[in-house]
Coordinates of C-alpha atoms in Angstrom, one line a residue:
M1 CA -0.1 -0.1 0.0
T2 CA 1.4 3.4 -1.0
H3 CA 2.1 5.6 2.0
P4 CA -0.1 8.9 2.2
V5 CA 3.0 10.9 1.9
H6 CA 3.2 9.9 -1.6
T7 CA -0.4 10.7 -2.6
P8 CA -2.2 14.1 -2.2
V9 CA -5.8 13.5 -1.7
V10 CA -9.0 15.4 -1.3
A11 CA -11.5 13.8 1.2
A12 CA -14.9 14.1 -0.8
D13 CA -18.3 13.0 0.5
G14 CA -18.4 9.4 0.0
G15 CA -14.9 8.8 -1.4
L16 CA -11.4 9.9 -1.9
I17 CA -9.9 11.9 -5.0
G18 CA -6.1 11.1 -5.4
F19 CA -3.2 12.5 -7.4
A20 CA 0.4 11.3 -8.0
L21 CA 2.6 13.5 -5.9
A22 CA 5.3 13.7 -8.6
D23 CA 2.8 15.2 -11.1
L24 CA 1.4 17.7 -8.9
L25 CA 5.0 18.9 -7.6
A26 CA 5.9 19.0 -11.2
G27 CA 3.0 21.4 -12.1
R28 CA 1.2 18.6 -14.0
T29 CA -2.6 17.6 -13.5
T30 CA -3.3 14.9 -16.1
T31 CA -5.3 12.1 -14.2
M32 CA -7.1 11.7 -10.8
R33 CA -8.2 8.5 -9.2
V34 CA -11.6 8.4 -7.6
E35 CA -12.3 5.7 -5.0
L36 CA -15.8 5.5 -3.6
S37 CA -16.7 4.3 -0.2
D38 CA -20.3 5.6 -0.4
A39 CA -21.8 5.5 -3.7
G40 CA -25.0 7.1 -2.7
A41 CA -23.2 10.2 -1.2
A42 CA -20.8 10.4 -4.1
E43 CA -23.3 10.1 -7.0
P44 CA -24.6 13.8 -7.1
W45 CA -21.0 15.4 -7.1
L46 CA -19.5 12.8 -9.4
T47 CA -22.2 13.3 -11.9
R48 CA -21.6 17.1 -12.0
L49 CA -17.9 16.5 -12.1
A50 CA -17.4 13.8 -14.7
G51 CA -20.7 13.6 -16.4
A52 CA -23.3 10.8 -16.5
D53 CA -21.5 8.1 -18.5
A54 CA -18.2 8.3 -16.5
S55 CA -19.9 8.5 -13.3
L56 CA -22.0 5.4 -13.9
T57 CA -18.8 3.4 -14.7
A58 CA -17.2 4.8 -11.5
L59 CA -20.2 4.0 -9.4
G60 CA -20.4 0.4 -10.7
Q61 CA -16.8 -0.3 -10.3
G62 CA -16.2 1.7 -7.0
Q63 CA -13.2 3.5 -8.6
A64 CA -12.1 5.3 -11.8
D65 CA -9.3 7.2 -13.3
L66 CA -10.6 10.5 -14.7
P67 CA -9.2 13.5 -16.4
A68 CA -7.8 15.6 -13.7
R69 CA -9.6 18.8 -12.7
P70 CA -7.1 21.6 -11.8
E71 CA -9.1 22.8 -9.1
L72 CA -9.0 19.5 -7.3
G73 CA -5.4 19.0 -8.0
R74 CA -4.6 22.5 -6.5
L75 CA -6.5 21.7 -3.3
A76 CA -4.9 18.2 -3.0
L77 CA -1.5 19.8 -3.3
L78 CA -2.1 22.4 -0.6
L79 CA -3.5 20.0 1.7
W80 CA -0.4 17.8 1.3
L81 CA 1.9 20.9 1.7
R82 CA 0.1 21.5 5.1
R83 CA 0.8 18.0 6.2
W84 CA 4.1 16.8 4.6
W85 CA 6.2 19.6 3.4
P86 CA 9.8 18.6 4.4
A87 CA 11.2 21.8 5.7
G88 CA 14.7 22.0 7.1
P89 CA 18.0 24.0 6.7
S90 CA 19.9 20.7 6.4
L91 CA 17.8 19.8 3.3
G92 CA 17.9 23.3 1.8
V93 CA 14.1 23.5 1.9
P94 CA 12.4 26.5 3.7
S95 CA 9.6 26.3 6.0
L96 CA 6.0 27.5 4.7
D97 CA 4.1 29.9 6.7
P98 CA 0.8 28.3 7.9
A99 CA -1.2 31.6 7.4
L100 CA -0.2 31.8 3.7
L101 CA -1.1 28.0 3.3
D102 CA -4.5 28.5 5.2
L103 CA -5.3 31.6 2.9
E104 CA -4.4 29.6 -0.4
T105 CA -6.3 26.7 0.9
A106 CA -9.4 28.7 1.7
V107 CA -9.4 30.0 -1.9
A108 CA -8.8 26.5 -3.4
T109 CA -11.6 25.1 -1.2
A110 CA -14.1 27.9 -2.4
E111 CA -13.1 26.9 -6.1
V112 CA -13.9 23.1 -5.5
E113 CA -17.1 24.0 -3.8
D114 CA -18.1 26.1 -6.8
L115 CA -16.9 23.2 -9.1
A116 CA -19.2 20.5 -7.7
E117 CA -21.6 21.4 -5.0
G118 CA -21.8 18.8 -2.2
L119 CA -18.3 17.4 -3.0
L120 CA -16.7 18.7 0.1
D121 CA -19.6 17.9 2.5
G122 CA -18.2 17.1 5.9
F123 CA -14.6 18.4 4.6
E124 CA -12.0 19.0 7.2
A125 CA -12.3 22.9 7.0
S126 CA -14.6 25.4 5.2
P127 CA -13.3 28.5 3.5
A128 CA -14.6 30.5 6.2
E129 CA -12.7 28.6 8.9
L130 CA -9.4 28.6 6.9
F131 CA -9.6 32.3 6.4
D132 CA -10.4 32.9 10.1
A133 CA -7.3 30.7 11.0
A134 CA -5.1 32.7 8.4
I135 CA -5.8 36.2 9.9
A136 CA -5.9 35.1 13.6
D137 CA -3.6 37.2 15.7
G138 CA -2.4 39.0 12.7
A139 CA -0.6 36.0 11.4
L140 CA -1.3 36.6 7.6
A141 CA -0.5 40.2 7.9
A142 CA 2.9 39.3 9.4
A143 CA 3.8 36.6 6.8
A144 CA 2.7 38.5 3.7
R145 CA 5.2 41.2 3.0
P146 CA 7.1 39.3 0.4
V147 CA 4.1 38.7 -1.6
A148 CA 1.8 41.2 -0.5
E149 CA 0.0 42.0 -3.8
D150 CA -0.6 38.2 -4.5
V151 CA -2.3 38.0 -1.0
R152 CA -4.3 41.1 -1.7
G153 CA -5.5 39.4 -4.9
L154 CA -6.4 36.4 -2.9
C155 CA -8.3 38.3 -0.3
A156 CA -10.1 40.1 -3.0
R157 CA -11.3 36.9 -4.4
L158 CA -12.4 35.6 -1.1
A159 CA -14.3 38.8 -0.3
A160 CA -16.3 38.2 -3.4
W161 CA -16.8 34.6 -2.6
F162 CA -18.0 35.4 0.9
D163 CA -20.2 38.3 -0.5
E164 CA -21.9 35.5 -2.7
Q165 CA -22.5 33.3 0.5
D166 CA -24.0 36.3 2.3
D167 CA -21.2 36.2 4.9
V168 CA -20.7 40.0 5.2
V169 CA -18.4 40.0 8.2
R170 CA -15.7 37.9 6.4
A171 CA -16.3 39.7 3.1
E172 CA -15.6 43.0 4.8
A173 CA -12.6 41.5 6.7
A174 CA -11.0 40.1 3.4
A175 CA -11.7 43.3 1.5
R176 CA -9.8 45.5 4.1
W177 CA -6.8 43.2 4.6
E178 CA -3.5 45.1 5.0
T179 CA 0.1 43.9 5.8
V180 CA 2.2 44.6 8.8
A181 CA 6.0 44.2 9.4
P182 CA 6.8 40.4 9.1
G183 CA 8.0 38.1 11.8
R184 CA 10.9 35.7 11.5
R185 CA 10.6 32.1 11.7
A186 CA 14.0 30.6 11.7
Y187 CA 16.4 28.7 14.1
A188 CA 19.8 27.7 14.5
L189 CA 20.8 24.0 14.5
A190 CA 21.7 23.0 18.0
A191 CA 25.0 21.2 18.9
G192 CA 23.5 18.1 20.4
L193 CA 23.7 16.8 23.7
D194 CA 25.4 18.8 26.5
P195 CA 28.5 17.6 28.2
I196 CA 27.9 15.2 31.2
A197 CA 28.7 16.1 34.8
P198 CA 31.8 14.8 36.5
G199 CA 31.2 11.5 38.1
E200 CA 28.7 10.5 35.4
G201 CA 29.1 7.9 32.4
V202 CA 27.4 7.2 29.3
L203 CA 26.2 3.7 29.1
V204 CA 24.9 3.7 25.6
S205 CA 24.1 6.4 22.9
G206 CA 22.8 6.7 19.4
R207 CA 21.2 8.8 16.8
A208 CA 17.8 8.5 15.1
S209 CA 15.6 10.3 12.4
V210 CA 12.2 11.8 12.9
D211 CA 9.3 9.8 11.2
W212 CA 7.2 12.5 9.6
A213 CA 4.0 10.5 10.2
R214 CA 4.5 10.7 14.0
V215 CA 4.7 14.3 14.7
P216 CA 2.6 17.3 13.9
P217 CA 3.6 19.1 10.7
G218 CA 5.7 22.2 10.6
I219 CA 7.2 21.5 14.0
L220 CA 10.7 19.9 13.2
D221 CA 13.4 19.9 10.8
A222 CA 12.7 17.1 8.3
G223 CA 16.1 16.1 7.7
E224 CA 17.7 12.9 8.7
G225 CA 19.7 12.1 11.9
T226 CA 18.3 15.0 13.9
V227 CA 17.7 13.0 17.1
T228 CA 20.5 12.3 19.5
W229 CA 20.1 10.3 22.7
R230 CA 22.2 8.7 25.5
I231 CA 21.6 6.7 28.7
V232 CA 23.7 8.2 31.4
A233 CA 24.6 6.4 34.7
A234 CA 24.9 8.8 37.9
A235 CA 25.3 8.0 41.4
T236 CA 21.6 8.7 42.2
A237 CA 19.9 7.4 39.1
T238 CA 20.3 6.3 35.6
R239 CA 18.6 8.6 33.0
L240 CA 17.6 8.8 29.3
E241 CA 18.4 12.1 27.6
V242 CA 17.1 13.0 24.2
V243 CA 17.6 16.0 22.0
V244 CA 15.8 16.8 18.7
E245 CA 17.7 19.4 16.8
G246 CA 15.7 22.0 14.5
A247 CA 12.5 23.2 16.0
F248 CA 10.2 25.6 14.1
A249 CA 7.3 25.8 16.7
D250 CA 6.2 24.4 20.0
A251 CA 4.2 21.2 20.4
A252 CA 3.6 18.6 23.0
I253 CA 6.1 15.8 21.9
T254 CA 7.3 12.8 23.6
A255 CA 10.3 10.4 22.8
F256 CA 9.8 6.6 23.4
A257 CA 12.7 4.3 23.9
S258 CA 12.3 0.5 23.3
H259 CA 14.2 -2.9 23.3
E260 CA 13.3 -5.7 20.9
G261 CA 9.9 -3.9 20.5
E262 CA 9.1 -3.5 24.2
P263 CA 9.0 0.1 25.5
F264 CA 11.0 0.9 28.6
A265 CA 11.1 4.6 28.8
E266 CA 9.3 7.8 27.8
V267 CA 10.8 11.3 27.8
P268 CA 8.6 14.5 27.5
L269 CA 10.3 16.9 25.3
E270 CA 10.1 20.7 25.9
L271 CA 11.0 23.5 23.4
G272 CA 14.4 25.2 23.9
A273 CA 16.7 27.3 21.7
G274 CA 16.1 25.8 18.3
R275 CA 15.5 22.3 19.6
F276 CA 13.4 19.9 21.8
T277 CA 15.1 18.4 24.9
G278 CA 14.2 16.2 27.7
A279 CA 15.4 13.7 30.2
A280 CA 13.8 11.0 32.4
D281 CA 15.1 8.7 35.1
L282 CA 14.9 5.0 34.3
D283 CA 13.5 2.5 36.8
E284 CA 15.6 -0.5 38.0
T285 CA 14.6 -2.8 35.3
A286 CA 15.3 -0.3 32.5
A287 CA 18.6 0.7 34.2
R288 CA 20.0 -2.9 34.3
L289 CA 18.8 -3.3 30.5
A290 CA 20.8 -0.3 29.4
A291 CA 23.9 -1.5 31.2
R292 CA 24.0 -4.8 29.2
V293 CA 22.8 -3.9 25.6
H294 CA 24.6 -1.9 22.9
S295 CA 23.0 1.1 21.0
G296 CA 21.9 -1.0 17.9
Q297 CA 19.4 -2.9 20.2
I298 CA 17.6 0.4 21.4
A299 CA 15.2 2.2 19.3
V300 CA 14.3 5.8 20.0
V301 CA 11.0 7.1 18.4
V302 CA 10.0 10.7 18.7
G303 CA 6.2 11.5 18.5
V304 CA 3.4 9.0 18.4
A305 CA 4.7 5.4 19.2
D306 CA 1.3 3.7 18.3
E307 CA 2.1 0.7 16.3
G308 CA -1.1 1.5 14.3
V309 CA 0.5 4.6 12.8
A310 CA 1.5 4.1 9.2
G311 CA 5.2 5.4 9.5
T312 CA 7.5 6.8 6.9
T313 CA 10.7 5.2 6.0
A314 CA 13.9 6.8 5.2
E315 CA 13.4 5.9 1.4
D316 CA 9.9 7.5 1.6
R317 CA 11.3 10.8 3.0
A318 CA 14.2 10.8 0.6
E319 CA 12.0 10.4 -2.4
V320 CA 9.8 13.3 -1.3
V321 CA 12.7 15.5 -0.7
A322 CA 14.0 14.9 -4.2
L323 CA 10.8 15.7 -5.7
V324 CA 10.4 18.9 -3.6
R325 CA 13.8 20.0 -4.7
A326 CA 13.1 19.6 -8.2
R327 CA 10.0 21.6 -8.1
P328 CA 10.0 24.2 -11.0
P329 CA 9.9 27.7 -9.6
E330 CA 7.0 28.8 -12.0
V331 CA 4.6 26.3 -10.3
R332 CA 5.3 27.4 -6.7
T333 CA 2.6 28.3 -4.4
L334 CA 2.2 31.7 -2.7
A335 CA 3.7 30.2 0.6
E336 CA 6.6 28.8 -1.4
R337 CA 7.3 32.1 -3.1
A338 CA 7.3 34.0 0.1
A339 CA 9.6 31.5 1.7
A340 CA 12.0 31.9 -1.2
A341 CA 11.8 35.7 -1.0
S342 CA 12.4 35.7 2.7
A343 CA 15.4 33.4 2.3
D344 CA 16.9 35.7 -0.3
E345 CA 16.4 38.6 2.0
E346 CA 18.2 36.8 4.9
F347 CA 21.3 36.3 2.8

């Protein structure tokens, strides 16, 4: 089964509409795959989208490959960017501002709602909710300066759409949008674990990578090998220390250590200067374990450790990063253009 990191999708009422990641990142939208879970719910919008003949075939088979609609491809890509964009200085990929992504996704969602009424019934967020998130606490105004005219144009389109929906308050808010001085969203890579105190000794140590599927989006550097850990023996206790280099924003994150699939410690992580750090004392059983195994027998996972999570592999992540790096400048989203402009200004 293909991991979701490789397949941008739009969750429609009664089905999923998926695209090939390589196509969308390259600026192509040739075909889209419709997979139905509720034919009755999907039939009205599918008929409007594909026509009677194609929709009958899809409804009968439960799936179909259809000519791509650019509005759906654009929304699928933006939703993918919000979840999977692999930002990190170590990769040469800048982070994307959430407010700009929210604004673009609001416009794209409105376009899809106009394309096929009912397709997005029960969708994760409406244009109104996305616009509210974009402008909350002045986030959009702070992020928009490098692309102010483009943002103003998107806000004008939303103002007209909200006006058609009789949403006067949001129509007025979008119409009067203005920029303010931008903030900075950067960090410096940390140097790893701090020196140990006199009288202490390292029993075992190692390095790991963050699985993108196990942490919230936009929080950590997406590069490999950003997690360092060690188990330190002291006179009073044996402890597990974990550092995750490269933090963009705060979140509730925990590191879990296991041996042969059995967890033996968890470490709540706190945001520091460009990194997350944490330490936890081990119980007697875990301390004895740490004293007799080598680092290759211990696995440290940052984020959700539930075995039910479909995790990404190093190969998954490398493939996505390669596609992102090859993305043509002319097909970049507004958030990507703003990030590139900000990076040019910094250097």
